[in-house]
Amino acid sequence: MIAESLNMSVGSVFTKMTEDLKKKKLCARFVPHTLPSEQKEHRIASSEDLIAAADEDPNFLKTIVTGDESWCLEYDPETKRQSSERTSPGKGRPMKVRASK
């Protein structure tokens, strides 16, 4: 695709990308979901409240009941190979949100 548009061989494009531009092709790291800033701030505030309560009462953590009632089916519109991107030196692996239906 790039080779065709530049009228170059695939090998020449690969050499330019990897040796001259120091680009690497990395697969994206999938994360379950992203949170809006408001939800992140709410989680931080809730966690700070729990830490404060635990500091006041050593038995507080024994009274907490947790659970997860969400049922999500995983659906990946892209394969791992399709999600790969060229990155510059020093940049980490790209992250993409894992889609759920």
mmCIF file of C-alpha atoms in Angstrom:
data_model
loop_
_atom_site.group_PDB
_atom_site.id
_atom_site.type_symbol
_atom_site.label_atom_id
_atom_site.label_comp_id
_atom_site.label_asym_id
_atom_site.label_seq_id
_atom_site.Cartn_x
_atom_site.Cartn_y
_atom_site.Cartn_z
ATOM 1 C CA MET A 1 0.000 0.000 0.000
ATOM 2 C CA ILE A 2 2.684 2.521 1.013
ATOM 3 C CA ALA A 3 5.092 0.964 -1.479
ATOM 4 C CA GLU A 4 2.577 1.352 -4.301
ATOM 5 C CA SER A 5 1.772 4.969 -3.462
ATOM 6 C CA LEU A 6 5.504 5.860 -3.336
ATOM 7 C CA ASN A 7 6.343 3.671 -6.341
ATOM 8 C CA MET A 8 8.977 1.821 -4.280
ATOM 9 C CA SER A 9 9.599 -1.839 -3.562
ATOM 10 C CA VAL A 10 8.193 -3.335 -0.372
ATOM 11 C CA GLY A 11 11.732 -4.114 0.815
ATOM 12 C CA SER A 12 12.866 -0.507 0.349
ATOM 13 C CA VAL A 13 9.873 0.800 2.283
ATOM 14 C CA PHE A 14 10.538 -1.718 5.064
ATOM 15 C CA THR A 15 14.202 -0.652 5.265
ATOM 16 C CA LYS A 16 13.284 3.047 5.397
ATOM 17 C CA MET A 17 10.673 2.438 8.111
ATOM 18 C CA THR A 18 12.782 0.179 10.330
ATOM 19 C CA GLU A 19 16.367 1.353 9.869
ATOM 20 C CA ASP A 20 16.075 5.014 8.879
ATOM 21 C CA LEU A 21 12.930 6.018 10.802
ATOM 22 C CA LYS A 22 13.437 3.429 13.606
ATOM 23 C CA LYS A 23 9.762 2.429 13.494
ATOM 24 C CA LYS A 24 8.584 -0.848 15.032
ATOM 25 C CA LYS A 25 5.322 -2.645 14.425
ATOM 26 C CA LEU A 26 3.659 -3.415 17.765
ATOM 27 C CA CYS A 27 0.320 -5.006 18.489
ATOM 28 C CA ALA A 28 -2.064 -2.962 20.595
ATOM 29 C CA ARG A 29 -2.644 -3.932 24.212
ATOM 30 C CA PHE A 30 -6.349 -4.359 24.817
ATOM 31 C CA VAL A 31 -7.887 -2.903 27.971
ATOM 32 C CA PRO A 32 -11.373 -3.886 29.180
ATOM 33 C CA HIS A 33 -12.846 -0.370 29.083
ATOM 34 C CA THR A 34 -12.025 3.263 29.624
ATOM 35 C CA LEU A 35 -13.543 5.429 32.331
ATOM 36 C CA PRO A 36 -14.567 9.065 31.982
ATOM 37 C CA SER A 37 -12.759 11.505 34.291
ATOM 38 C CA GLU A 38 -15.855 11.866 36.489
ATOM 39 C CA GLN A 39 -15.956 8.106 37.194
ATOM 40 C CA LYS A 40 -12.213 8.030 37.893
ATOM 41 C CA GLU A 41 -12.568 10.879 40.403
ATOM 42 C CA HIS A 42 -15.533 9.123 42.051
ATOM 43 C CA ARG A 43 -13.508 5.909 42.411
ATOM 44 C CA ILE A 44 -10.599 7.815 43.951
ATOM 45 C CA ALA A 45 -12.903 9.582 46.431
ATOM 46 C CA SER A 46 -14.609 6.293 47.369
ATOM 47 C CA SER A 47 -11.245 4.590 47.858
ATOM 48 C CA GLU A 48 -9.999 7.425 50.056
ATOM 49 C CA ASP A 49 -13.178 7.156 52.175
ATOM 50 C CA LEU A 50 -12.643 3.399 52.586
ATOM 51 C CA ILE A 51 -8.999 3.904 53.585
ATOM 52 C CA ALA A 52 -10.004 6.526 56.162
ATOM 53 C CA ALA A 53 -12.688 4.224 57.605
ATOM 54 C CA ALA A 54 -10.201 1.325 57.767
ATOM 55 C CA ASP A 55 -7.706 3.540 59.603
ATOM 56 C CA GLU A 56 -10.346 4.399 62.231
ATOM 57 C CA ASP A 57 -11.658 0.839 62.762
ATOM 58 C CA PRO A 58 -9.334 -2.174 62.284
ATOM 59 C CA ASN A 59 -12.361 -4.485 61.782
ATOM 60 C CA PHE A 60 -13.908 -2.291 59.082
ATOM 61 C CA LEU A 61 -12.536 -4.281 56.139
ATOM 62 C CA LYS A 62 -14.147 -7.457 57.518
ATOM 63 C CA THR A 63 -17.582 -5.856 57.075
ATOM 64 C CA ILE A 64 -17.230 -5.166 53.337
ATOM 65 C CA VAL A 65 -19.040 -7.434 50.884
ATOM 66 C CA THR A 66 -18.175 -7.159 47.199
ATOM 67 C CA GLY A 67 -19.643 -8.622 44.054
ATOM 68 C CA ASP A 68 -19.780 -8.263 40.315
ATOM 69 C CA GLU A 69 -23.096 -8.694 38.573
ATOM 70 C CA SER A 70 -22.089 -7.590 35.087
ATOM 71 C CA TRP A 71 -22.145 -10.165 32.328
ATOM 72 C CA CYS A 72 -20.263 -9.096 29.216
ATOM 73 C CA LEU A 73 -19.645 -11.111 26.109
ATOM 74 C CA GLU A 74 -16.332 -10.328 24.539
ATOM 75 C CA TYR A 75 -16.288 -9.302 20.899
ATOM 76 C CA ASP A 76 -13.121 -8.222 19.103
ATOM 77 C CA PRO A 77 -13.766 -6.452 15.818
ATOM 78 C CA GLU A 78 -10.024 -6.509 15.051
ATOM 79 C CA THR A 79 -7.606 -9.366 15.275
ATOM 80 C CA LYS A 80 -4.368 -8.782 17.124
ATOM 81 C CA ARG A 81 -2.503 -8.476 13.829
ATOM 82 C CA GLN A 82 -5.040 -5.973 12.456
ATOM 83 C CA SER A 83 -4.566 -3.812 15.547
ATOM 84 C CA SER A 84 -0.795 -3.497 15.132
ATOM 85 C CA GLU A 85 0.663 -0.046 14.505
ATOM 86 C CA ARG A 86 4.088 1.378 13.717
ATOM 87 C CA THR A 87 5.486 3.305 16.662
ATOM 88 C CA SER A 88 8.478 5.568 17.174
ATOM 89 C CA PRO A 89 11.379 4.628 19.457
ATOM 90 C CA GLY A 90 10.625 5.201 23.116
ATOM 91 C CA LYS A 91 6.860 5.072 22.665
ATOM 92 C CA GLY A 92 5.029 2.301 24.434
ATOM 93 C CA ARG A 93 2.595 -0.192 23.036
ATOM 94 C CA PRO A 94 -0.659 1.409 21.845
ATOM 95 C CA MET A 95 -3.763 0.648 23.902
ATOM 96 C CA LYS A 96 -7.221 -0.036 22.518
ATOM 97 C CA VAL A 97 -10.472 -0.538 24.357
ATOM 98 C CA ARG A 98 -11.798 -4.067 24.110
ATOM 99 C CA ALA A 99 -15.331 -3.846 22.749
ATOM 100 C CA SER A 100 -18.131 -5.716 24.532
ATOM 101 C CA LYS A 101 -21.592 -6.484 23.284
#
